[in-house]
PDB file of C-alpha atoms in Angstrom:
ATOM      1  CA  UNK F   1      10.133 -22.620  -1.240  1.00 65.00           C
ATOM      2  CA  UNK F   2      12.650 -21.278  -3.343  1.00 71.00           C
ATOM      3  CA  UNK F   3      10.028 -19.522  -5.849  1.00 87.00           C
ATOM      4  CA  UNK F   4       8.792 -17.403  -2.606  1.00 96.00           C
ATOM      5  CA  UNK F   5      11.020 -16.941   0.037  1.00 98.00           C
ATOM      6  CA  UNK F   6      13.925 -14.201  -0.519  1.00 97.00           C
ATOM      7  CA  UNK F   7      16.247 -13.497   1.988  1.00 98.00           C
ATOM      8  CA  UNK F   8      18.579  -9.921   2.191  1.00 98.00           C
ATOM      9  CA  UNK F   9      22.420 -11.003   1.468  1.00 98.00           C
ATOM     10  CA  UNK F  10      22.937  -9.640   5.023  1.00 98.00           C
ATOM     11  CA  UNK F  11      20.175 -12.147   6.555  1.00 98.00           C
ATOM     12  CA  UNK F  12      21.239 -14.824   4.099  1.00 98.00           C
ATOM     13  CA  UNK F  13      24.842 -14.634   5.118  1.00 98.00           C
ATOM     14  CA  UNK F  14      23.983 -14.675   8.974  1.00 98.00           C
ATOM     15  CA  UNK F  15      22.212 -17.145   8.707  1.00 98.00           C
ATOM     16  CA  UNK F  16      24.754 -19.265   7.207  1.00 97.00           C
ATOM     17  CA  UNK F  17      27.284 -18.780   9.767  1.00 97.00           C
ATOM     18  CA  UNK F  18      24.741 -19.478  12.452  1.00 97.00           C
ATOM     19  CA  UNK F  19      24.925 -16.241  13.229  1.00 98.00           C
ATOM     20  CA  UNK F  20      22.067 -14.091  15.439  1.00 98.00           C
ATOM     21  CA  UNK F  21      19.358 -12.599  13.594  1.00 98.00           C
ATOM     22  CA  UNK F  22      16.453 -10.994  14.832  1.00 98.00           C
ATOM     23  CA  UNK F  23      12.906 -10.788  12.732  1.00 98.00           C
ATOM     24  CA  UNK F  24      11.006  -7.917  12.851  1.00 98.00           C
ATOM     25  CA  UNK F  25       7.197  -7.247  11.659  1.00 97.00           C
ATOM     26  CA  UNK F  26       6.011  -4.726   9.025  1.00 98.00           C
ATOM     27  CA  UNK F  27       2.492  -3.851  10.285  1.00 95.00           C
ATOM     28  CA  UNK F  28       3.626  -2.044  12.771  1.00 93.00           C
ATOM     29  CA  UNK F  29       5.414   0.065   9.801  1.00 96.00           C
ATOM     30  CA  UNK F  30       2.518   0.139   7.910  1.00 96.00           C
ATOM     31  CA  UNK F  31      -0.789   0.088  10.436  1.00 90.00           C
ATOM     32  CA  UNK F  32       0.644   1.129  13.386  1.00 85.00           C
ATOM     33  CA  UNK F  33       2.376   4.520  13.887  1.00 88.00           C
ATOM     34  CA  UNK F  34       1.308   7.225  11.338  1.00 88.00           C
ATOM     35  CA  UNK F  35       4.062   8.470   8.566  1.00 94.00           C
ATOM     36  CA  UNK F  36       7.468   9.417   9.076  1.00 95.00           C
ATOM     37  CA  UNK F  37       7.791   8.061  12.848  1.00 93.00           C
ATOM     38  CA  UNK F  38       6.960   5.051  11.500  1.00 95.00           C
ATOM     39  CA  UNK F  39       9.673   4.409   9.164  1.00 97.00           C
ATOM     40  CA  UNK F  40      11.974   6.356  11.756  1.00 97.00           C
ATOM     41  CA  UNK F  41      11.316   3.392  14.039  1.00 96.00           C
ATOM     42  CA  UNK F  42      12.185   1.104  12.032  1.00 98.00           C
ATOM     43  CA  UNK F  43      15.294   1.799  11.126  1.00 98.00           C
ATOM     44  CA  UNK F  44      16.490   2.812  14.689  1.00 98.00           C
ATOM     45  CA  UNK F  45      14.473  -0.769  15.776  1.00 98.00           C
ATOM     46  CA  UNK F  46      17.231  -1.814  13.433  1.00 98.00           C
ATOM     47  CA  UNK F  47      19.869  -0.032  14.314  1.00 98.00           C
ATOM     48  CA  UNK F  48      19.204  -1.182  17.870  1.00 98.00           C
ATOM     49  CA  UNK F  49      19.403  -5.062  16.888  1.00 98.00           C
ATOM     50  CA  UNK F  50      22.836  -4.557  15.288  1.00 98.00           C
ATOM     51  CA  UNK F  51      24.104  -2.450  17.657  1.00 98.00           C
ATOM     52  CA  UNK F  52      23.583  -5.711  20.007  1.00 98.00           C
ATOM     53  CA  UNK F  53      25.267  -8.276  18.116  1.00 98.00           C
ATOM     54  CA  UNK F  54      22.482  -9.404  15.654  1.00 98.00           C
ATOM     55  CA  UNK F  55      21.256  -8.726  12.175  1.00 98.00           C
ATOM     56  CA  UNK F  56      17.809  -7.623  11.793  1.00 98.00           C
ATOM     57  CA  UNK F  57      15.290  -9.179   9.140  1.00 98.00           C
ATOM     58  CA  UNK F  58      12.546  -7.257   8.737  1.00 98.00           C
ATOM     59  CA  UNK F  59      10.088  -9.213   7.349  1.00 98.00           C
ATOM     60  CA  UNK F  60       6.882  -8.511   4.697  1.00 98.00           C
ATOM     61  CA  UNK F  61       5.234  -9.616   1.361  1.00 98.00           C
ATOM     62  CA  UNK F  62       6.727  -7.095  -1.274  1.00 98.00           C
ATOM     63  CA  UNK F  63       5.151  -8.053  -5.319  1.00 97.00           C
ATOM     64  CA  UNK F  64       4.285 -11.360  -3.648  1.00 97.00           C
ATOM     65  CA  UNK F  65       7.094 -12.687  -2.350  1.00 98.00           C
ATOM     66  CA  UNK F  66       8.210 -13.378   0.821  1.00 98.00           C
ATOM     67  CA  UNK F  67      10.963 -11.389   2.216  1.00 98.00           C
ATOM     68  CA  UNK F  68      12.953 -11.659   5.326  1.00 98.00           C
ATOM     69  CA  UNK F  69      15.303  -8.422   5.478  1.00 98.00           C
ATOM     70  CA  UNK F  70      14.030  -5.269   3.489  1.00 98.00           C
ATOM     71  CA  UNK F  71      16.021  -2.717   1.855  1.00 97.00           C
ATOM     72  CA  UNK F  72      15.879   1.055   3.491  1.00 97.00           C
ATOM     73  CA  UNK F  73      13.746   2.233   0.106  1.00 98.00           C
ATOM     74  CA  UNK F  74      11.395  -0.593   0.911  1.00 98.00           C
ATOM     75  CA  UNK F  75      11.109   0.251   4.706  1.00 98.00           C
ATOM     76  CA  UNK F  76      10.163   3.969   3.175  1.00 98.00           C
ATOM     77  CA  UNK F  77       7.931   1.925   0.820  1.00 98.00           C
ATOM     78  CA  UNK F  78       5.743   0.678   3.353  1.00 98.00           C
ATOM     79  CA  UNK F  79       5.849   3.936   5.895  1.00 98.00           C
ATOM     80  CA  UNK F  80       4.623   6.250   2.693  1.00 97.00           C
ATOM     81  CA  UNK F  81       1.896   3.996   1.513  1.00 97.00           C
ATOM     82  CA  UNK F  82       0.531   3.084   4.992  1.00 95.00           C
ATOM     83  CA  UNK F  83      -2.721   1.097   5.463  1.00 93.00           C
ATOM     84  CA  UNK F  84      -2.841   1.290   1.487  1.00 96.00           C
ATOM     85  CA  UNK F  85      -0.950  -1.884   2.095  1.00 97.00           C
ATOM     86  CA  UNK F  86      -3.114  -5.205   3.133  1.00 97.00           C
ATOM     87  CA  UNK F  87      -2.328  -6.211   6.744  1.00 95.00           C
ATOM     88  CA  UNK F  88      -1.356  -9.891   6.317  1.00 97.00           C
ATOM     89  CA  UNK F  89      -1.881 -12.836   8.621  1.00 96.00           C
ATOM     90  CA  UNK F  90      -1.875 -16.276   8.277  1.00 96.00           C
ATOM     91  CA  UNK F  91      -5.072 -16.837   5.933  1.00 96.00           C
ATOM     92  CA  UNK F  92      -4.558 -14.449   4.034  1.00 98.00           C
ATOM     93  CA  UNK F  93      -0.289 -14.913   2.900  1.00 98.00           C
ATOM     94  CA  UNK F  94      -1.242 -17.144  -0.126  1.00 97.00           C
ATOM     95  CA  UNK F  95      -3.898 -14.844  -1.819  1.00 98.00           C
ATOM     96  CA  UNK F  96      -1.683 -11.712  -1.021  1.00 98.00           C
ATOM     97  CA  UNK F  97       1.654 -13.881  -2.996  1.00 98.00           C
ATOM     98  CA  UNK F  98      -0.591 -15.733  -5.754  1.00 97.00           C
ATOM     99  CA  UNK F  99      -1.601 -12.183  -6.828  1.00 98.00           C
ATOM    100  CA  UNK F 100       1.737 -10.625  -6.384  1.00 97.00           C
ATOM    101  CA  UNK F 101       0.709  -7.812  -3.799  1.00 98.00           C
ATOM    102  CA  UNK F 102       2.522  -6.285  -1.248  1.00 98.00           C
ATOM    103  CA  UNK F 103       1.628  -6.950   2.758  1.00 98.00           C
ATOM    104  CA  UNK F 104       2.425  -5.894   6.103  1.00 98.00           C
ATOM    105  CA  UNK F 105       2.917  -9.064   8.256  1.00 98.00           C
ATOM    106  CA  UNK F 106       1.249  -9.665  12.011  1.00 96.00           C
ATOM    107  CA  UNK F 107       2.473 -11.122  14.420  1.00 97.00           C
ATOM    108  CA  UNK F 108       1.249 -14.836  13.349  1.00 97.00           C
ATOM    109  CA  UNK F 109       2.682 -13.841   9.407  1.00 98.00           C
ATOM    110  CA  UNK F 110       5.786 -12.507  10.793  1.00 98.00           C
ATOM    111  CA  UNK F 111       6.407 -15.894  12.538  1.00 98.00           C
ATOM    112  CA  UNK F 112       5.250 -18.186   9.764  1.00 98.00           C
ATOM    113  CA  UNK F 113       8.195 -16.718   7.586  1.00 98.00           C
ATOM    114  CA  UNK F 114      10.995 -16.345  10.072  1.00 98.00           C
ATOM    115  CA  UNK F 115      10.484 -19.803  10.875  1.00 98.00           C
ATOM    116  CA  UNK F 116      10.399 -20.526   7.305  1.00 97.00           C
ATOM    117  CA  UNK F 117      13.501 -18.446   7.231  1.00 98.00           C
ATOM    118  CA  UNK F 118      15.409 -20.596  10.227  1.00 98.00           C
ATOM    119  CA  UNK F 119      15.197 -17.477  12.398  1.00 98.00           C
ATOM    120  CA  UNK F 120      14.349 -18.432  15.803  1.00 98.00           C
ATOM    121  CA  UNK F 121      13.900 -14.893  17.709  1.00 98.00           C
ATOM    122  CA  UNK F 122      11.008 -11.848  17.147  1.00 98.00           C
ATOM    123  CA  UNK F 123      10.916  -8.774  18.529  1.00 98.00           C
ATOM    124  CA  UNK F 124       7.919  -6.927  18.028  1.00 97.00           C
ATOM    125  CA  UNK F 125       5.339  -4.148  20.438  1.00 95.00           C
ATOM    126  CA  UNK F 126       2.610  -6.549  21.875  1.00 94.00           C
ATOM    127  CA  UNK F 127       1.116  -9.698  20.907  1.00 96.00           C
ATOM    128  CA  UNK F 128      -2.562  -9.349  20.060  1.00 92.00           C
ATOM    129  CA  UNK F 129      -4.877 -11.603  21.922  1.00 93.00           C
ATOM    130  CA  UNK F 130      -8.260 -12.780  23.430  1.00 93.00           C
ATOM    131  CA  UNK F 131     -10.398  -9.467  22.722  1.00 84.00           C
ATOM    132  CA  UNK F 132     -13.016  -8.630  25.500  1.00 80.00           C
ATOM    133  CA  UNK F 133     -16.189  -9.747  25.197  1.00 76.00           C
ATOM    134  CA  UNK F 134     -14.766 -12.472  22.954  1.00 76.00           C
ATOM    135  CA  UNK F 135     -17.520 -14.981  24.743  1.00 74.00           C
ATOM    136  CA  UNK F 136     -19.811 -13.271  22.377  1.00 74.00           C
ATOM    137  CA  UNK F 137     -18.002 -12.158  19.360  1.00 75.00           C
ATOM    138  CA  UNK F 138     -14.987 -15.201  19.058  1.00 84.00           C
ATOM    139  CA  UNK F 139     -12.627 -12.429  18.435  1.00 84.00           C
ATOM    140  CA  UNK F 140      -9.484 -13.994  19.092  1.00 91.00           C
ATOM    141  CA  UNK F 141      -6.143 -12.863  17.219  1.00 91.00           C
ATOM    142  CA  UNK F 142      -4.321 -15.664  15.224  1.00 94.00           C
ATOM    143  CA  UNK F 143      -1.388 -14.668  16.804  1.00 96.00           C
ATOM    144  CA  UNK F 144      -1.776 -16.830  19.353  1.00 97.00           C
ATOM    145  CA  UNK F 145      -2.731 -20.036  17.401  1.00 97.00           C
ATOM    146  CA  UNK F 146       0.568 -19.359  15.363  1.00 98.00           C
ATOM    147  CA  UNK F 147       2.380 -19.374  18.942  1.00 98.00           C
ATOM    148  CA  UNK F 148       1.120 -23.090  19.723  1.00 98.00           C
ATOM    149  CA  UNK F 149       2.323 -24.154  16.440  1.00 98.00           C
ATOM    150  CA  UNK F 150       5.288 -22.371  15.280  1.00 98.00           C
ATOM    151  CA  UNK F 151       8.676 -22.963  16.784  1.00 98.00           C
ATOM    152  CA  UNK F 152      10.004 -18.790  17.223  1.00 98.00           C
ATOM    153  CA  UNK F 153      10.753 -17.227  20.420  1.00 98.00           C
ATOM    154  CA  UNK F 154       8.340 -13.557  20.715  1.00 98.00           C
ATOM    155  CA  UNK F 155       9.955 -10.624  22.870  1.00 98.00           C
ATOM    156  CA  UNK F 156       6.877  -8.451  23.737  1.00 98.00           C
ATOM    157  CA  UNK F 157       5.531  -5.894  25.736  1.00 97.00           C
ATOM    158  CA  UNK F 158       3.075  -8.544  26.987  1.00 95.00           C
ATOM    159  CA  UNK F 159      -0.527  -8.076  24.956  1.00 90.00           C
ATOM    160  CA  UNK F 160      -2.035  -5.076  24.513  1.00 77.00           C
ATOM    161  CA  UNK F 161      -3.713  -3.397  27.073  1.00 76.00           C
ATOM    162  CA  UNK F 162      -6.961  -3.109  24.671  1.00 80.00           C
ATOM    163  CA  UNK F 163      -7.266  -7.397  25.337  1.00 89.00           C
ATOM    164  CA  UNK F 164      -8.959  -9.344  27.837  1.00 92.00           C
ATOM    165  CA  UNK F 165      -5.351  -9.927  29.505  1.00 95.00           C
ATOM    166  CA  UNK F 166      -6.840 -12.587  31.862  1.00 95.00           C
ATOM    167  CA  UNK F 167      -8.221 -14.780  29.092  1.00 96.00           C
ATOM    168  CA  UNK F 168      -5.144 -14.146  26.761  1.00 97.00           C
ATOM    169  CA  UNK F 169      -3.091 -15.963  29.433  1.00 97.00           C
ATOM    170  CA  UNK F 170      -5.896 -18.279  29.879  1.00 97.00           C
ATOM    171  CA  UNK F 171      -5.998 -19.421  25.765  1.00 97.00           C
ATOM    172  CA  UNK F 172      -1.848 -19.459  25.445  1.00 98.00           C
ATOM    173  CA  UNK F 173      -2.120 -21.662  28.780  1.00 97.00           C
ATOM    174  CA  UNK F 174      -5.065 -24.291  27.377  1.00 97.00           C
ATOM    175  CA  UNK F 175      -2.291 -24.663  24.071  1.00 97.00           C
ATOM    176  CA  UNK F 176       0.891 -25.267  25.957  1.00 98.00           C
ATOM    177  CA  UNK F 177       2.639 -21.699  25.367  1.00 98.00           C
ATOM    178  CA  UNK F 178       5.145 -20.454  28.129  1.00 98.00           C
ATOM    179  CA  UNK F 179       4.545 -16.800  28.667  1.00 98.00           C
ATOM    180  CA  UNK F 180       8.377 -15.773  30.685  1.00 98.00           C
ATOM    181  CA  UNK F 181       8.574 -12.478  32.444  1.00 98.00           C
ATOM    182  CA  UNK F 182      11.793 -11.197  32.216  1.00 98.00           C
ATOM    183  CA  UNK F 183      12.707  -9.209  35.281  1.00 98.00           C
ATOM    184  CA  UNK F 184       9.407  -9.084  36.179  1.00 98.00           C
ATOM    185  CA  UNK F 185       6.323 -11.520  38.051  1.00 98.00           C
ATOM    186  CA  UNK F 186       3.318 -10.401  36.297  1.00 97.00           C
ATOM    187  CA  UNK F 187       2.283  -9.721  32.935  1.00 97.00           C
ATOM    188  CA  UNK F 188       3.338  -6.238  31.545  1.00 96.00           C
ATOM    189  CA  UNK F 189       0.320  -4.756  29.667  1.00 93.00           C
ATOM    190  CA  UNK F 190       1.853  -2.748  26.982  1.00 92.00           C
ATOM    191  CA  UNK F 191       1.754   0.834  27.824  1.00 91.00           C
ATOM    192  CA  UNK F 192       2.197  -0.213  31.257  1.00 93.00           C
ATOM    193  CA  UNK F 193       4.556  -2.388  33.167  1.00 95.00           C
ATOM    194  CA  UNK F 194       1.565  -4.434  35.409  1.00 91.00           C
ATOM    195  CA  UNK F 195      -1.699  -5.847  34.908  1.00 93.00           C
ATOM    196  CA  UNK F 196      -2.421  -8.399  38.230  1.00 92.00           C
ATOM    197  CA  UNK F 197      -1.525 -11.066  36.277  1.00 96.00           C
ATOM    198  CA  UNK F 198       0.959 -13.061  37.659  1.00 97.00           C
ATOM    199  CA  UNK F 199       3.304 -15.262  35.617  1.00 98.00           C
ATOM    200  CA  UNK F 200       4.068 -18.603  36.046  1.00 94.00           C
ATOM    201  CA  UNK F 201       7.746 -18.338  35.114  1.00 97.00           C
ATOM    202  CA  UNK F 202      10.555 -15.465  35.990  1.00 98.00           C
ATOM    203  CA  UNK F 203      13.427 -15.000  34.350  1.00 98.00           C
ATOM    204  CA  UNK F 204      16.408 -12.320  34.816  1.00 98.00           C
ATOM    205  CA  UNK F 205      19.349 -12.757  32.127  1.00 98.00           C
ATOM    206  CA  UNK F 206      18.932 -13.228  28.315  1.00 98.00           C
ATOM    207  CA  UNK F 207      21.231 -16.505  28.581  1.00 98.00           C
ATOM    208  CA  UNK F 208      18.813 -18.234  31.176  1.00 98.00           C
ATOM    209  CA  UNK F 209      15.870 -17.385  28.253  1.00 98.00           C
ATOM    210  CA  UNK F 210      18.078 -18.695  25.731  1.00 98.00           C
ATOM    211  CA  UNK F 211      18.644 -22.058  27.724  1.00 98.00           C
ATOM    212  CA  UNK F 212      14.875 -22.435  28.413  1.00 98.00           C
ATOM    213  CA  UNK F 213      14.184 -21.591  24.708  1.00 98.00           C
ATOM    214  CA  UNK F 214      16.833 -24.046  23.715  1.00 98.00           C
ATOM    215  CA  UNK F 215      15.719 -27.145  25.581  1.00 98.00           C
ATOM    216  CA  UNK F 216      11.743 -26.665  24.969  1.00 98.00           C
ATOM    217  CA  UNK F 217      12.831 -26.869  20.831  1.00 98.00           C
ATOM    218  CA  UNK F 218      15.168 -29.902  21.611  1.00 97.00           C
ATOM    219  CA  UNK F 219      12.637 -31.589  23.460  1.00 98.00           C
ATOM    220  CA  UNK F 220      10.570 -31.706  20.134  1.00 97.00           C
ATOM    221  CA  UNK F 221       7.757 -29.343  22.095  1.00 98.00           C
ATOM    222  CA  UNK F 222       6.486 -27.510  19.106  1.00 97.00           C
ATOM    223  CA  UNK F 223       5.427 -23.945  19.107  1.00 98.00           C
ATOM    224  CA  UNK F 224       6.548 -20.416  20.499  1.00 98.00           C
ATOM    225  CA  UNK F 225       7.938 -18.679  23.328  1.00 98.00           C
ATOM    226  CA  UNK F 226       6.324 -15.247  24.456  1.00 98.00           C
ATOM    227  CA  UNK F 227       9.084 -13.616  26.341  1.00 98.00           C
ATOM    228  CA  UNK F 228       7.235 -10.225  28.063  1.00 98.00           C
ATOM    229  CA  UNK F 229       9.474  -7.461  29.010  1.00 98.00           C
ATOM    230  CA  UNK F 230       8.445  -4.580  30.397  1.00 98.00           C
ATOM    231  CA  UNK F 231       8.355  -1.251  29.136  1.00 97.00           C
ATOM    232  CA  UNK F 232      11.029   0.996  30.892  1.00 97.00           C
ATOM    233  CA  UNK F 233      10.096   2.765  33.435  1.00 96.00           C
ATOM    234  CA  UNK F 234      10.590   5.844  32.830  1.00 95.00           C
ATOM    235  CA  UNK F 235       8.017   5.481  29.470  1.00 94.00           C
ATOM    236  CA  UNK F 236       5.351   3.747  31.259  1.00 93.00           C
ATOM    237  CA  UNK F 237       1.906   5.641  31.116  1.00 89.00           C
ATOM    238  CA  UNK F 238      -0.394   6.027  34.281  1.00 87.00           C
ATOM    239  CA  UNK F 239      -1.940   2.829  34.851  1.00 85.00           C
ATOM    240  CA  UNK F 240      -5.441   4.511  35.582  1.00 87.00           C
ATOM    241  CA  UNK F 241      -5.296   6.942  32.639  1.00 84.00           C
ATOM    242  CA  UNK F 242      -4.664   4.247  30.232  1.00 82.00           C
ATOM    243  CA  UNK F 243      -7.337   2.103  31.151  1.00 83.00           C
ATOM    244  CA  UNK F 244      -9.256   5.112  30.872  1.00 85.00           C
ATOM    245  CA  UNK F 245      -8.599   6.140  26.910  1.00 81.00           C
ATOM    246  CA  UNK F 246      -9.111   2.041  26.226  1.00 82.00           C
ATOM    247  CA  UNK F 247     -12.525   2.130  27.969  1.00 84.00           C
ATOM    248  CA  UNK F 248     -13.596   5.210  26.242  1.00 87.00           C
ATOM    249  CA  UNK F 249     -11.838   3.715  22.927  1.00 82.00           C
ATOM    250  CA  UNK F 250     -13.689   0.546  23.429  1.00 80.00           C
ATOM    251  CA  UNK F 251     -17.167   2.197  23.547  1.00 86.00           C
ATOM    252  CA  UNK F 252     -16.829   4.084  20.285  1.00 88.00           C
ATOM    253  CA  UNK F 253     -15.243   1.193  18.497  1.00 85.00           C
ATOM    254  CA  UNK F 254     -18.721  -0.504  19.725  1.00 84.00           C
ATOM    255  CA  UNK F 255     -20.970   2.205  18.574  1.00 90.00           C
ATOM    256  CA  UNK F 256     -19.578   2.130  15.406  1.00 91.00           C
ATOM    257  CA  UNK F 257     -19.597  -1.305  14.651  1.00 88.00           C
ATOM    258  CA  UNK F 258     -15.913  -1.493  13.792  1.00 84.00           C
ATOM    259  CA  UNK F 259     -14.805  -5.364  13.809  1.00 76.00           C
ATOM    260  CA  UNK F 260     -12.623  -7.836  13.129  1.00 71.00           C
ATOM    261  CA  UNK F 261      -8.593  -7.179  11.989  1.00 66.00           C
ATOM    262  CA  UNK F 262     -10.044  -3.363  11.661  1.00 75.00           C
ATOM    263  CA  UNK F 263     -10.279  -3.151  15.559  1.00 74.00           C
ATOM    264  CA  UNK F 264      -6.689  -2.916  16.770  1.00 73.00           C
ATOM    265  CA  UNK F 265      -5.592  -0.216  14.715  1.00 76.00           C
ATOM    266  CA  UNK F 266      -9.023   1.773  15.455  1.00 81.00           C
ATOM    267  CA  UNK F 267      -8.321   1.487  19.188  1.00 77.00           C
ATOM    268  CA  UNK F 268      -4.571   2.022  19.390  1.00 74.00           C
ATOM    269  CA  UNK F 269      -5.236   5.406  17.228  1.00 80.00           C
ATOM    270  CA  UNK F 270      -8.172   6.292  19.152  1.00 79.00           C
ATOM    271  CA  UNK F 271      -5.650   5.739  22.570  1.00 78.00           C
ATOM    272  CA  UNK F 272      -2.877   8.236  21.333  1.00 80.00           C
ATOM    273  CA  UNK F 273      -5.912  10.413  20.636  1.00 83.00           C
ATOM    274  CA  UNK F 274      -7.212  10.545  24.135  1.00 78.00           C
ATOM    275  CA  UNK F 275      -3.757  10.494  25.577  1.00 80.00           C
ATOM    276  CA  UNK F 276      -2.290  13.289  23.273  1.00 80.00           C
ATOM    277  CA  UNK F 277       0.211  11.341  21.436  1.00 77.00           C
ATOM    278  CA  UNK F 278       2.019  10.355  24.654  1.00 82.00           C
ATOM    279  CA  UNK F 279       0.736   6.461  24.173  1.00 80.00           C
ATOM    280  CA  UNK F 280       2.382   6.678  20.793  1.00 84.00           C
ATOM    281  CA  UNK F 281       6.078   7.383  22.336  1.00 89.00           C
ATOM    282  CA  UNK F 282       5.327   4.421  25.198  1.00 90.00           C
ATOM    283  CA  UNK F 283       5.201   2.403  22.046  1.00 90.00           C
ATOM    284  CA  UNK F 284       8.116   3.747  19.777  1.00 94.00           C
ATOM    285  CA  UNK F 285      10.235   3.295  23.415  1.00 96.00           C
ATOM    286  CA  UNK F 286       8.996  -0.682  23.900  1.00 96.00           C
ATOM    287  CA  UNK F 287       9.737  -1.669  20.744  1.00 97.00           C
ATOM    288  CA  UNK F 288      12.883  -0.247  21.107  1.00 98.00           C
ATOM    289  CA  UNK F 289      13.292  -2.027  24.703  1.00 98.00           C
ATOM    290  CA  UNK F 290      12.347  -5.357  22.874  1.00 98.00           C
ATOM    291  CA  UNK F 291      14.472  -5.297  20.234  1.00 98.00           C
ATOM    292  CA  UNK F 292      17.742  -4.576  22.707  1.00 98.00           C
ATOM    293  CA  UNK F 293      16.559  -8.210  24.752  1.00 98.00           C
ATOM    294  CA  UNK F 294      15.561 -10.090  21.262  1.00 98.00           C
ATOM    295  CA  UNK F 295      18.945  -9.337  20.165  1.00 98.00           C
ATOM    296  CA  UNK F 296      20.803 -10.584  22.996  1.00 98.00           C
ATOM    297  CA  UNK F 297      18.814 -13.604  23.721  1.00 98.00           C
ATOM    298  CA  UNK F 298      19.444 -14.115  19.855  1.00 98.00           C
ATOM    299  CA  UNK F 299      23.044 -14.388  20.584  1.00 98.00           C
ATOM    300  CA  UNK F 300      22.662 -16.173  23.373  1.00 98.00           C
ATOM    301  CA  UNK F 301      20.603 -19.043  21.461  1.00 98.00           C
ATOM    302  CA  UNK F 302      23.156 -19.073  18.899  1.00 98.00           C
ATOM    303  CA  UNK F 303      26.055 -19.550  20.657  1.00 97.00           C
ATOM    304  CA  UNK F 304      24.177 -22.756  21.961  1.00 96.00           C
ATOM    305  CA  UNK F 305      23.626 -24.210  18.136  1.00 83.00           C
TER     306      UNK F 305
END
């Protein structure tokens, strides 16, 4: 593992010590916000984790290896050259090393290298998910495949809104994955803090996470942990306009036949479209709102061992 995996000296030496550290995805640096707020975000995202006690690994391929903890120049790296760089998940990590290319990592990558890291906590926007319609087309993210197999605990906004949020909870249910609302009862959806889903579990202090985290991995029951914390308030879009600017979204992404990994990004740009750019600073604020609870449930799970 040696030849692929390269770790910052500030992940390296956390990790170590047992101390916290939080991984954090590139796509969203890459594919998901346009140029500079997207490299602005990641270093407050950053910022945020240490401020909390933890050191943040932000994880992607760079000239085929795998790194957990980039440099500032390679965080600028990845805003500048955008969706120039290949979004990676989990099929496609040993194409995008053998050749020595550079990736953005999903949800599912992200995980498969912080657990190949030893870091045990992700903080990231939204999980993808079961797609609508996906009786017909299969589309199902990989995300949550990696979440029934892969032992790392994902702080998230819930799924995104765009998602058939009834069958997401359905599939993660059917492969054994807890879904935990913290502070709240029901799924968050993103941009919003409800959906009408209701959760099965509730829980209201990063410690009693960390415990419940703690004793599923000790109990030898493999796979992840999606931890859904609502946006804050005070970001939250209208829960009627949103679904409005996903339906419309949905329609064109129809008509024009886009597919596949293409969809997500198609839809989330064609939602800050129809909502003026206010859907983009809902997301800059959640991720920002995740990466404050993956930090301290991060210390929390360390101080456990």
């Amino acid at each position: 593992m040696i030849n692929y995996l390269e770790l910052s000296k500030e992940v390296e030496k956390a990790l170590k010590l047992g101390k916290p550290v939080v991984a954090l995805e590139s796509t969203i640096i890459s594919h998901g916000m346009p140029y500079p707020e997207n490299v602005e975000t990641a270093l407050n995202v950053e910022r945020i984790v240490r401020e909390n006690g933890a050191t943040p690994a932000t994880i992607a391929i760079i000239n085929g290896k795998l790194k957990a903890g980039l440099t500032p120049d390679e965080i600028e790296y990845l805003g500048q050259k955008g969706r120039e760089i290949v979004k990676v998940s989990r099929r496609d990590i040993p194409f995008i090393v053998a050749k020595k290319m550079d990736g953005a990592t999903t949800v599912a990558s992200t995980m498969i290298i912080a657990a190949l890291a030893g870091i045990r906590v992700f903080a990231t926007g939204g999980i993808g998910g079961v797609h609508r319609e996906a009786q017909e087309t299969f589309d199902i993210s990989a995300d949550l495949q990696e979440l029934a197999n892969t032992n790392v605990a994902v702080v998230c906004a819930g799924a995104k809104s765009i998602l058939d949020l009834g069958l997401t909870l359905e599939y993660l249910e059917t492969f054994g994955v807890p879904v935990v609302g913290y502070k709240t009862d029901e799924l968050p959806a993103f941009y919003t803090r409800r959906s009408g889903f209701k959760l099965d579990y509730r829980l209201d202090t990063p410690e009693e996470i960390a415990k419940a985290i703690f004793v599923k991995w000790q109990l030898g029951l493999k796979g992840g942990v999606v931890v859904a914390n609502p946006i804050p308030e005070e970001y939250e879009m209208d829960y009627d306009v949103i679904n409005k600017a996903i339906e419309d979204a949905l329609l064109e992404a129809k008509e024009k036949g886009i597919k596949g990994k293409e969809t997500t990004p198609f839809l989330l740009a064609k939602v800050k479209e129809i909502t003026g750019g206010k859907s983009l600073d809902s997301n800059i604020q959640l991720v920002y709102n995740n990466a404050k609870l993956a930090s301290e449930i991060a210390v929390e799970l360390s101080r456990m061992g």
